[in-house]
Amino acid sequence: MLAISLKSLLAHKVRFLLTAVAIVLGVSLVAGTFIFTDTIDAQFDDLFEDIYSGIDVSVRADVGDFRAETEPFPGDVLDIVLAVEGVEIAEGGVTSLATGVLDKEGDPIGGRGPPTLGFSWAEVPSLTPMRIKEGAGRAPTGSQDIVLDANTVANAGFALGDTVTVVGLSGPEQFELVGIASFGDQDSLLGATIVLFDLEKARELFGYGDEYTGISVQAEAGVTAEELTERISLVLPAGVEAVTGETERNEQVAEINEALSFLSIGLLSFAGVSVFVGAFIIQNTFRIVVAQRIRELALLRAIGATGRQIRSMVIIEALVVGIVGSVLGVGFGFAMAFAIRGMMNAAGMGIPLGALVLLPRAVIAAMLVGMILTLLSSLLPARQASRISPVAAMREEAARTPRRSLHTRALAGSVITGLGVLLIGLGLFVDIGRSIAYVGAGAAIAFMGISVLAPLAASPLADFIGWPLPRLFGISGQLARENTKRQPRRTASTASALMVGVALVVFFAVFGSSTKASINETIFELFPADLTFSSTSQTDPELRAPISPAFAERLGVYDELSVVSAMQFGRVVIEGETQIIGAFDPETIEQVIVLDAIGDAVAAVAARDSVIVSASFLEESGWAVGDTVTAEFAHTGEVALTIVGTYEHGDFGKLFLSSDTYLANFRYMGDSFVFVNAADGVSVLAAQDAISPTVETFGNIKAQTKSEIVEDAEGQIDQALALFTGLLLFAVMIAVLGITNTLTLSIYERTREIGLLRAVGMVRRQVRRMIRWEAVIIATFGAMLGVGIGIILGWAVVRALADEGFGAFRVPVGQVILALVLAAFSGVLAAVWPARKASRMNILDAISNE
Amino acid sequence: MGAGGMLSETEGGSVTGDVAVRYAARLENGVKTYGEGDTAIHALNGATAEFERGRFTAIMGPSGSGKSTLLHCIAGLDTLTSGIAYIGEIDLSTLKDRDLTLLRRERIGFIFQSYNLIPSLSAEENILLPLSIGGKQPDEDWYGTILDTVGLRPRLTHRPSELSGGEQQRVAAARALVSQPEIIFADEPSGNLDSKASAELLGFMRHAVDEFGQTIVMVTHDPGTAAYADRIIFLEDGRIVDEMYDPTADSVLDRLKSLGG
């Protein structure tokens, strides 16, 4: 049987090729994702291995679950550490996330992308990853000196000796670029902007006194890192801890890996969509191939092969195609990894270039996906093949395989679709956790169910889509339409693949525009403030970078403003969970934002150590007003907070303190937002003009009116939509290839017919037109189903999120129509090859009697 | 179009013109070779034949004698290795694919052995196919005459799969006639039919020649079928070896025997 399988495959290269291409595409995105993440993984492992190899022990603030890199401890800890026996050398330094660098135009560098990291320059090379690049200046030594990483210097077009403006806690300040640094041998650390000052200046700029945020220690020869860590731990004061260099390194690598795993899960989800779409194509291809081989298979049956042997023959063929396709898919995965890296870097991620790494897991995962995909896709067609009766070999007309009755199909399809819808509903509307998994699985099952139902709609929809064709293109148009109706299952199956891609594209478009509409409503409703100021740098994905405290202070002097109110954010651990907590001035806050506080909650929070909690979070946590919760702050440790009230609008945050309580418990780095209102009789524009000198000196602060905030948010959504759509295009491409696949196989089947048409006078152009419009009908069919499902899914998700502030449901009509038109056009592309093939088909094949 | 243009360019009254008036199709020294060198097979090996207008000609010969190849080459479905095939006055070798296709559409009709209808079109749509491909409407009188002759009026809306073999071939015959072609080529048209359906179809073809002045060239291996023709040419090894006028089934059988012997 194996021999027959192999020979059969070799004898039908086109068939083999078409199936393999679907597998290659499905597998390559999976392989590409793994290769991409493994490569970054390996690069960072190497990087951290190299650069921290000199550090045996790290001393840092002991702040529980918080990230400790910016939490200071007293400077005399260094003397304690130096006195420990076995310490060869030790050096302290400070780190800050609150610094912004301006480019030559006075605009902030980094923007919404990777963070800006501020460090003090370490004198001992073995204790730091930072190096001054060969011939690129010197280390910072005075209060005017700054060193930047090579990537930033290159991107901003700085040169040694240039003046660089840095916005620190006390406002903007000018420095001279004295050196260009690399991180190990890398010019960039994930695209971050790295700024380095000498220790004294760094402390001043970052707002530290005679303090360090870290001490790096090298052990004497013969003393192990573990031993030394233990010795140092014994003498450290409370609130300071020592860990081995390796521990710290692993923590950092783990942190990067976590960020990457988020990325790789995202990419794998999209790869999953491609694989899913690929499954439709592969199954359809196998099914058509079995149908076309009925005579051959029946002959085998007639001369004594069992149904089981036929089944294994089909499966073996599938496996061989699966292996070849998967191997090629892994190869093609390299190209995908390059493409992904290019995309990420285009978005400013600063992912280091270099050779791609192929780990066994990428190969194994890709091969497994490819094999399982092909195997599963071949099971049904194989079963179908095993049921072919030997008599079929004798019949003139190729015997039709028995079809399920329409009723059975309608029933089965409805049940499967219903199950999918049920899962989606559970995920969306019932609080059962892991809701995304439920929605994803539900959507996949619903797609399958609909693809079972789709053949029922194929004929009427083909008539509907194709109604103008006979009038426009005469017999070619009529035949195109009729041909799509001939094998409803084949048409539907091919269209279903495109349906999945289009449905997801439309879903994101609907979700995106609904989000935009909701944001629009929310912002105008929630922001009485005329202007909102925020930092343009981004140092932390969850927390806005702080604006220098000096800013709100300086705005206070303008008569054009009636209110200046600031809001701060920070992390706190409550009942074991890290939460983002906000703070405001209770006296002014309600003039600039709407919290919908219940009773006098806002006034009540003015009392020290009190907190107000959003209504939904209060319910979620099972707390009540009047309860006391223990909050752990990085700076002050455990503090008992009394819940003094609640509020409805949780959009700004779910926990708020007064700014006074905040200042008492946090190391104040600045404000996350500053809201202002223009004074009576002063237009927003006039107020903006009046304060613009102050805003400009800070450089990294942007002022936004309400509509600008809306635009900004919309811009972010559009960017995300573009990325998702880009990743989904791959699945759409596979689906379009599926149309090519089906048509190519179909025209083989119709050789006689096409030959006859040619014989009685159809010119090649008419043949091409016939095939092309058939493809367009199939594509439009799939796209219409997709648009319908996408809109419904979007509606369900928006409804489910109604509690989270999604008030609006919007269908972006223009985009949806564009998607339909493009999908229809993709049919034209899909048909290029089969149409050419059909138009060049040998007429004699059609009419020869064999 | 291309084909029509050439007619006017030929010199009226010349030998070619006269020949073209008399013969609907001609083959001069037709050679068709498959493969090369030692393995080359000469399906046609210098065959010359003329087909008079308004006549029903049958081509006979043993399997592999080249009769189908001959038909394909004169009908513009296949190209000759050397020699010239004419439809009317037109040398087929001078036509590109498009003009050849248009020539088939406008001046030639086909009836093949089987699978010769488009399954997704109704009987009527199949009959009108050559016209609809060209975007033309049928001549109502002529179309009515054909329908009455083949007796398909009640079956027009049916798909081929709902028609009997005989009905299918009558649809094919009606299709071949509908565009009033100069010549109809038929390749074993009754090969898959039972004797009754076969007699009906051949009777219809005979009728078309006698009543409408249609020219028909038919390939067959069955003496009974060939007996419907006015004239039979016999092929062997790619050459015309004999011909016969006003055949009967018995006379054909005798001739075949003598040839075979």
Coordinates of N, CA, C and O in Angstrom, one line a residue, chain A residues 506-603:
Chain A
V506 N -13.3 41.5 9.9 CA -14.5 42.4 10.1 C -14.7 42.5 11.6 O -15.1 43.6 12.1
F507 N -14.6 41.4 12.3 CA -14.8 41.5 13.8 C -13.9 42.5 14.4 O -14.4 43.4 15.1
F508 N -12.6 42.5 14.0 CA -11.7 43.5 14.6 C -12.1 44.9 14.2 O -12.0 45.9 15.0
A509 N -12.5 45.1 12.9 CA -12.9 46.4 12.4 C -14.2 46.9 13.2 O -14.2 48.0 13.7
V510 N -15.1 46.0 13.4 CA -16.3 46.4 14.2 C -16.0 46.7 15.6 O -16.4 47.7 16.2
F511 N -15.2 45.8 16.2 CA -14.8 46.0 17.6 C -14.0 47.3 17.7 O -14.3 48.1 18.6
G512 N -13.1 47.6 16.8 CA -12.3 48.8 16.8 C -13.2 50.0 16.7 O -13.0 51.0 17.5
S513 N -14.1 50.0 15.8 CA -14.8 51.3 15.6 C -15.8 51.4 16.7 O -16.2 52.6 17.1
S514 N -16.3 50.3 17.3 CA -17.2 50.5 18.4 C -16.4 51.0 19.6 O -16.9 51.9 20.4
T515 N -15.2 50.5 19.8 CA -14.3 51.1 20.8 C -14.1 52.6 20.7 O -14.2 53.3 21.6
K516 N -13.8 52.9 19.4 CA -13.6 54.4 19.1 C -14.8 55.2 19.5 O -14.7 56.2 20.1
A517 N -16.0 54.7 19.1 CA -17.2 55.4 19.4 C -17.4 55.5 20.9 O -17.8 56.6 21.4
S518 N -17.1 54.4 21.6 CA -17.3 54.4 23.0 C -16.4 55.4 23.7 O -16.8 56.1 24.6
I519 N -15.1 55.4 23.2 CA -14.1 56.2 23.8 C -14.6 57.7 23.6 O -14.5 58.5 24.5
N520 N -15.0 58.0 22.4 CA -15.5 59.3 22.1 C -16.6 59.7 23.1 O -16.4 60.8 23.8
E521 N -17.6 58.9 23.3 CA -18.6 59.2 24.3 C -18.1 59.4 25.7 O -18.3 60.4 26.4
T522 N -17.3 58.4 26.1 CA -16.7 58.4 27.4 C -15.9 59.6 27.7 O -16.0 60.3 28.7
I523 N -15.0 60.0 26.8 CA -14.1 61.1 27.0 C -14.9 62.4 27.2 O -14.6 63.2 28.1
F524 N -15.8 62.6 26.3 CA -16.6 63.8 26.4 C -17.4 63.9 27.7 O -17.7 64.9 28.2
E525 N -17.8 62.7 28.1 CA -18.6 62.6 29.3 C -17.8 62.8 30.6 O -18.2 63.4 31.5
L526 N -16.6 62.2 30.5 CA -15.8 62.1 31.8 C -14.8 63.2 32.0 O -14.2 63.3 33.0
F527 N -14.6 64.0 30.9 CA -13.5 65.0 31.0 C -14.1 66.4 31.0 O -14.1 67.0 29.9
P528 N -14.5 66.9 32.1 CA -14.8 68.3 32.0 C -13.6 69.2 31.7 O -13.6 70.3 31.3
A529 N -12.4 68.6 32.0 CA -11.1 69.4 31.9 C -11.0 69.9 30.5 O -11.2 69.2 29.5
D530 N -10.5 71.2 30.4 CA -10.3 71.8 29.1 C -9.0 71.2 28.5 O -9.0 71.0 27.3
L531 N -8.0 71.0 29.3 CA -6.7 70.5 28.8 C -6.2 69.4 29.7 O -6.3 69.5 30.9
T532 N -5.6 68.4 29.1 CA -5.0 67.3 29.9 C -3.6 67.2 29.5 O -3.3 67.2 28.3
F533 N -2.7 67.2 30.5 CA -1.3 67.1 30.2 C -0.8 65.7 30.6 O -1.2 65.2 31.7
S534 N 0.0 65.1 29.8 CA 0.6 63.8 30.2 C 2.0 63.7 29.5 O 2.3 64.5 28.6
S535 N 2.8 62.8 30.0 CA 4.2 62.7 29.5 C 4.1 62.0 28.2 O 3.3 61.1 27.9
T536 N 5.0 62.3 27.3 CA 5.1 61.6 26.0 C 6.0 60.4 26.1 O 6.1 59.6 25.2
S537 N 6.8 60.3 27.2 CA 7.6 59.1 27.3 C 6.9 58.0 27.9 O 5.9 58.2 28.6
Q538 N 7.3 56.8 27.6 CA 6.6 55.6 28.2 C 7.7 54.8 28.8 O 8.6 54.3 28.1
T539 N 7.6 54.6 30.1 CA 8.7 53.8 30.8 C 8.1 52.4 31.3 O 8.8 51.5 31.5
D540 N 6.8 52.4 31.4 CA 6.2 51.2 32.0 C 4.9 51.0 31.3 O 4.1 51.9 31.0
P541 N 4.6 49.8 30.9 CA 3.4 49.6 30.1 C 2.1 49.9 30.9 O 1.1 50.2 30.3
E542 N 2.2 49.8 32.2 CA 0.9 50.0 33.0 C 0.8 51.4 33.6 O -0.3 51.9 33.8
L543 N 1.9 52.0 33.8 CA 1.9 53.3 34.5 C 2.4 54.4 33.5 O 3.4 54.2 32.8
R544 N 1.7 55.5 33.5 CA 2.2 56.6 32.7 C 3.4 57.1 33.3 O 3.6 57.2 34.5
A545 N 4.4 57.5 32.4 CA 5.6 58.1 32.9 C 5.2 59.4 33.6 O 4.3 60.2 33.2
P546 N 5.9 59.7 34.7 CA 5.5 60.9 35.5 C 6.0 62.2 34.8 O 7.0 62.2 34.1
I547 N 5.2 63.3 35.0 CA 5.6 64.6 34.6 C 6.3 65.2 35.8 O 5.9 65.1 36.9
S548 N 7.3 66.0 35.5 CA 8.1 66.6 36.6 C 7.1 67.4 37.5 O 6.2 68.1 37.0
P549 N 7.3 67.2 38.8 CA 6.4 67.9 39.8 C 6.5 69.4 39.6 O 5.5 70.1 39.9
A550 N 7.6 69.9 39.0 CA 7.7 71.3 38.8 C 6.7 71.9 37.9 O 6.3 73.0 37.9
F551 N 6.1 71.0 37.0 CA 5.2 71.5 36.0 C 3.9 72.0 36.6 O 3.5 73.2 36.3
A552 N 3.3 71.2 37.4 CA 2.0 71.7 38.0 C 2.2 72.9 38.8 O 1.4 73.9 38.7
E553 N 3.3 73.0 39.5 CA 3.7 74.1 40.3 C 3.8 75.4 39.4 O 3.2 76.4 39.7
R554 N 4.4 75.3 38.2 CA 4.6 76.4 37.4 C 3.3 76.9 36.7 O 3.1 78.0 36.5
L555 N 2.4 75.9 36.5 CA 1.2 76.3 35.9 C 0.3 77.1 36.8 O -0.5 77.9 36.4
G556 N 0.6 76.8 38.1 CA -0.2 77.4 39.2 C -0.2 79.0 39.1 O -1.1 79.6 39.6
V557 N 0.8 79.5 38.5 CA 0.9 81.0 38.5 C 0.1 81.7 37.5 O -0.1 82.9 37.5
Y558 N -0.5 80.9 36.5 CA -1.2 81.6 35.4 C -2.6 82.0 35.8 O -3.3 81.2 36.3
D559 N -2.9 83.3 35.6 CA -4.3 83.7 35.9 C -5.3 83.2 34.9 O -6.5 83.2 35.1
E560 N -4.8 82.8 33.7 CA -5.7 82.3 32.7 C -6.3 80.9 33.0 O -7.2 80.5 32.4
L561 N -5.7 80.3 34.0 CA -6.2 79.0 34.5 C -7.0 79.1 35.8 O -6.6 79.8 36.7
S562 N -8.2 78.5 35.8 CA -8.9 78.5 37.1 C -8.6 77.3 38.0 O -8.6 77.5 39.2
V563 N -8.3 76.2 37.4 CA -8.0 75.0 38.2 C -6.8 74.3 37.6 O -6.7 74.2 36.4
V564 N -5.9 73.9 38.4 CA -4.8 73.0 38.1 C -4.9 71.8 39.0 O -4.8 72.0 40.2
S565 N -5.2 70.6 38.5 CA -5.3 69.5 39.4 C -4.5 68.3 38.8 O -4.6 68.0 37.7
A566 N -3.7 67.7 39.7 CA -2.8 66.6 39.2 C -3.3 65.3 39.7 O -4.0 65.2 40.7
M567 N -2.9 64.2 39.0 CA -3.2 62.9 39.4 C -2.0 62.0 39.3 O -1.2 62.1 38.4
Q568 N -1.8 61.2 40.4 CA -0.6 60.4 40.4 C -1.0 58.9 40.4 O -2.1 58.6 40.8
F569 N -0.1 58.0 40.0 CA -0.4 56.6 40.1 C 0.8 55.8 40.6 O 2.0 56.3 40.5
G570 N 0.6 54.7 41.2 CA 1.7 53.9 41.6 C 1.1 52.4 41.9 O 0.0 52.2 41.7
R571 N 2.1 51.6 42.2 CA 1.7 50.2 42.5 C 1.6 49.9 44.0 O 2.4 50.4 44.8
V572 N 0.6 49.1 44.3 CA 0.4 48.7 45.7 C 0.0 47.2 45.7 O -0.6 46.8 44.7
V573 N 0.4 46.5 46.8 CA -0.1 45.1 46.9 C -1.2 45.1 47.9 O -1.0 45.5 49.1
I574 N -2.3 44.6 47.5 CA -3.5 44.5 48.4 C -3.9 43.0 48.4 O -4.2 42.5 47.3
E575 N -4.0 42.4 49.5 CA -4.4 41.0 49.6 C -3.6 40.1 48.6 O -4.2 39.3 47.9
G576 N -2.3 40.4 48.5 CA -1.5 39.5 47.7 C -1.5 39.9 46.2 O -0.7 39.3 45.4
E577 N -2.3 40.8 45.7 CA -2.4 41.2 44.3 C -1.8 42.6 44.1 O -2.1 43.5 44.9
T578 N -1.0 42.7 43.1 CA -0.5 44.0 42.8 C -1.6 44.8 42.1 O -2.1 44.3 41.1
Q579 N -1.8 46.0 42.5 CA -2.9 46.9 41.9 C -2.2 48.2 41.6 O -1.3 48.6 42.2
I580 N -2.9 48.8 40.6 CA -2.5 50.2 40.3 C -3.4 51.1 41.1 O -4.6 50.9 41.1
I581 N -2.8 52.0 41.8 CA -3.6 52.9 42.7 C -3.4 54.4 42.3 O -2.3 54.7 41.9
G582 N -4.4 55.2 42.3 CA -4.3 56.5 41.9 C -4.5 57.5 43.0 O -4.8 57.1 44.1
A583 N -4.1 58.7 42.8 CA -4.3 59.7 43.8 C -4.6 61.1 43.2 O -4.1 61.4 42.1
F584 N -5.4 61.9 43.9 CA -5.7 63.2 43.4 C -6.0 64.2 44.6 O -6.0 63.8 45.7
D585 N -6.1 65.4 44.2 CA -6.5 66.4 45.2 C -8.0 66.5 45.3 O -8.7 66.9 44.4
P586 N -8.5 66.0 46.5 CA -10.0 65.9 46.6 C -10.7 67.2 46.4 O -11.9 67.3 46.0
E587 N -10.0 68.3 46.6 CA -10.7 69.6 46.5 C -11.0 70.0 45.1 O -12.0 70.7 44.8
T588 N -10.1 69.7 44.2 CA -10.3 70.2 42.8 C -10.7 69.1 41.8 O -11.1 69.4 40.7
I589 N -10.5 67.9 42.2 CA -10.6 66.8 41.1 C -11.9 66.8 40.4 O -12.0 66.5 39.2
E590 N -13.0 67.1 41.2 CA -14.3 67.0 40.5 C -14.6 68.1 39.5 O -15.6 68.0 38.8
Q591 N -13.7 69.1 39.5 CA -13.9 70.1 38.5 C -13.3 69.7 37.1 O -13.5 70.3 36.1
V592 N -12.4 68.6 37.2 CA -11.7 68.3 36.0 C -12.1 66.9 35.4 O -12.0 66.6 34.2
I593 N -12.5 66.0 36.3 CA -13.0 64.7 35.8 C -14.3 64.3 36.5 O -14.6 64.8 37.6
V594 N -15.0 63.3 35.9 CA -16.2 62.8 36.5 C -16.0 61.4 37.1 O -15.6 60.5 36.4
L595 N -16.2 61.3 38.4 CA -16.0 60.0 39.0 C -17.4 59.4 39.4 O -17.5 58.2 39.6
D596 N -18.4 60.3 39.4 CA -19.7 59.9 39.9 C -19.6 59.3 41.2 O -20.1 58.1 41.5
A597 N -19.0 60.0 42.1 CA -18.9 59.5 43.5 C -20.2 59.4 44.2 O -21.1 60.2 44.0
I598 N -20.3 58.4 45.0 CA -21.5 58.2 45.8 C -21.4 59.0 47.1 O -20.4 58.8 47.9
G599 N -22.3 59.9 47.4 CA -22.3 60.7 48.6 C -21.1 61.6 48.5 O -20.7 62.1 47.5
D600 N -20.4 61.7 49.7 CA -19.3 62.6 49.8 C -18.0 61.8 49.8 O -17.0 62.2 50.4
A601 N -17.9 60.8 49.0 CA -16.8 59.9 48.9 C -15.5 60.7 48.6 O -14.4 60.5 49.3
V602 N -15.6 61.6 47.7 CA -14.4 62.4 47.3 C -13.8 63.2 48.4 O -12.6 63.3 48.7
A603 N -14.8 63.9 49.1 CA -14.3 64.7 50.3 C -13.8 63.8 51.4 O -12.8 64.1 52.0

